[in-house]
Amino acid sequence: MATDNVFITGHSAAKPLAGADRVFLLEKVCDFAGKTLVAADIYPALQVKKDWVVLQTRIEMVTAAVGTALTADIGDGAGATSFDAAIDLKGAAGTEYSSLIGTDAYVAGGAGKRYAADDTIDIKLNTVTAVTGNPKVIARALVLDLS
């Protein structure tokens, strides 16, 4: 049987994207020190642009909150819990929370969310009970740029 290389020569099948810069990681340290934390407050963490697809979000604990309870959702202007719901901001340093395929709305089918306009990925506080020490986290998003 002959090998027909028509599909692997003369085009970029092995590199389907125009450039390596189309897939990248957004990252920002979010330090809540000195802030008065109130349930339902929204903190924009990452700026996203039109025609970006956010494939996954992650929150890594740097410093845990001190207190009885501090939980948050990860979402955007269209869905406060759409990337991740009810993460524990009292988690130990190094603990990571991420959006899960099949569970969280924007990544349920594994395709992420394509933005039709500029927006932000937000940390929305849920339960804030007797917090005496505020957390510090690293917010991350895996992005595909289709612009």
Coordinates of C-alpha atoms in Angstrom, one line a residue, residues 31 34 37 51 62 68 73 78 84-85 91 102 107-108:
D31 CA -4.8 41.1 46.8
G34 CA -7.2 46.5 53.2
L37 CA -15.4 42.6 52.0
D51 CA -13.5 37.7 19.9
V62 CA -1.6 32.6 47.7
T68 CA -15.5 31.8 59.6
D73 CA -18.0 32.8 42.3
A78 CA -23.6 37.8 31.7
D84 CA -16.9 28.4 38.7
A85 CA -19.3 28.5 41.7
G91 CA -8.3 27.4 51.0
G102 CA -19.3 19.2 32.0
V107 CA -17.1 25.2 29.7
A108 CA -19.9 22.6 29.9

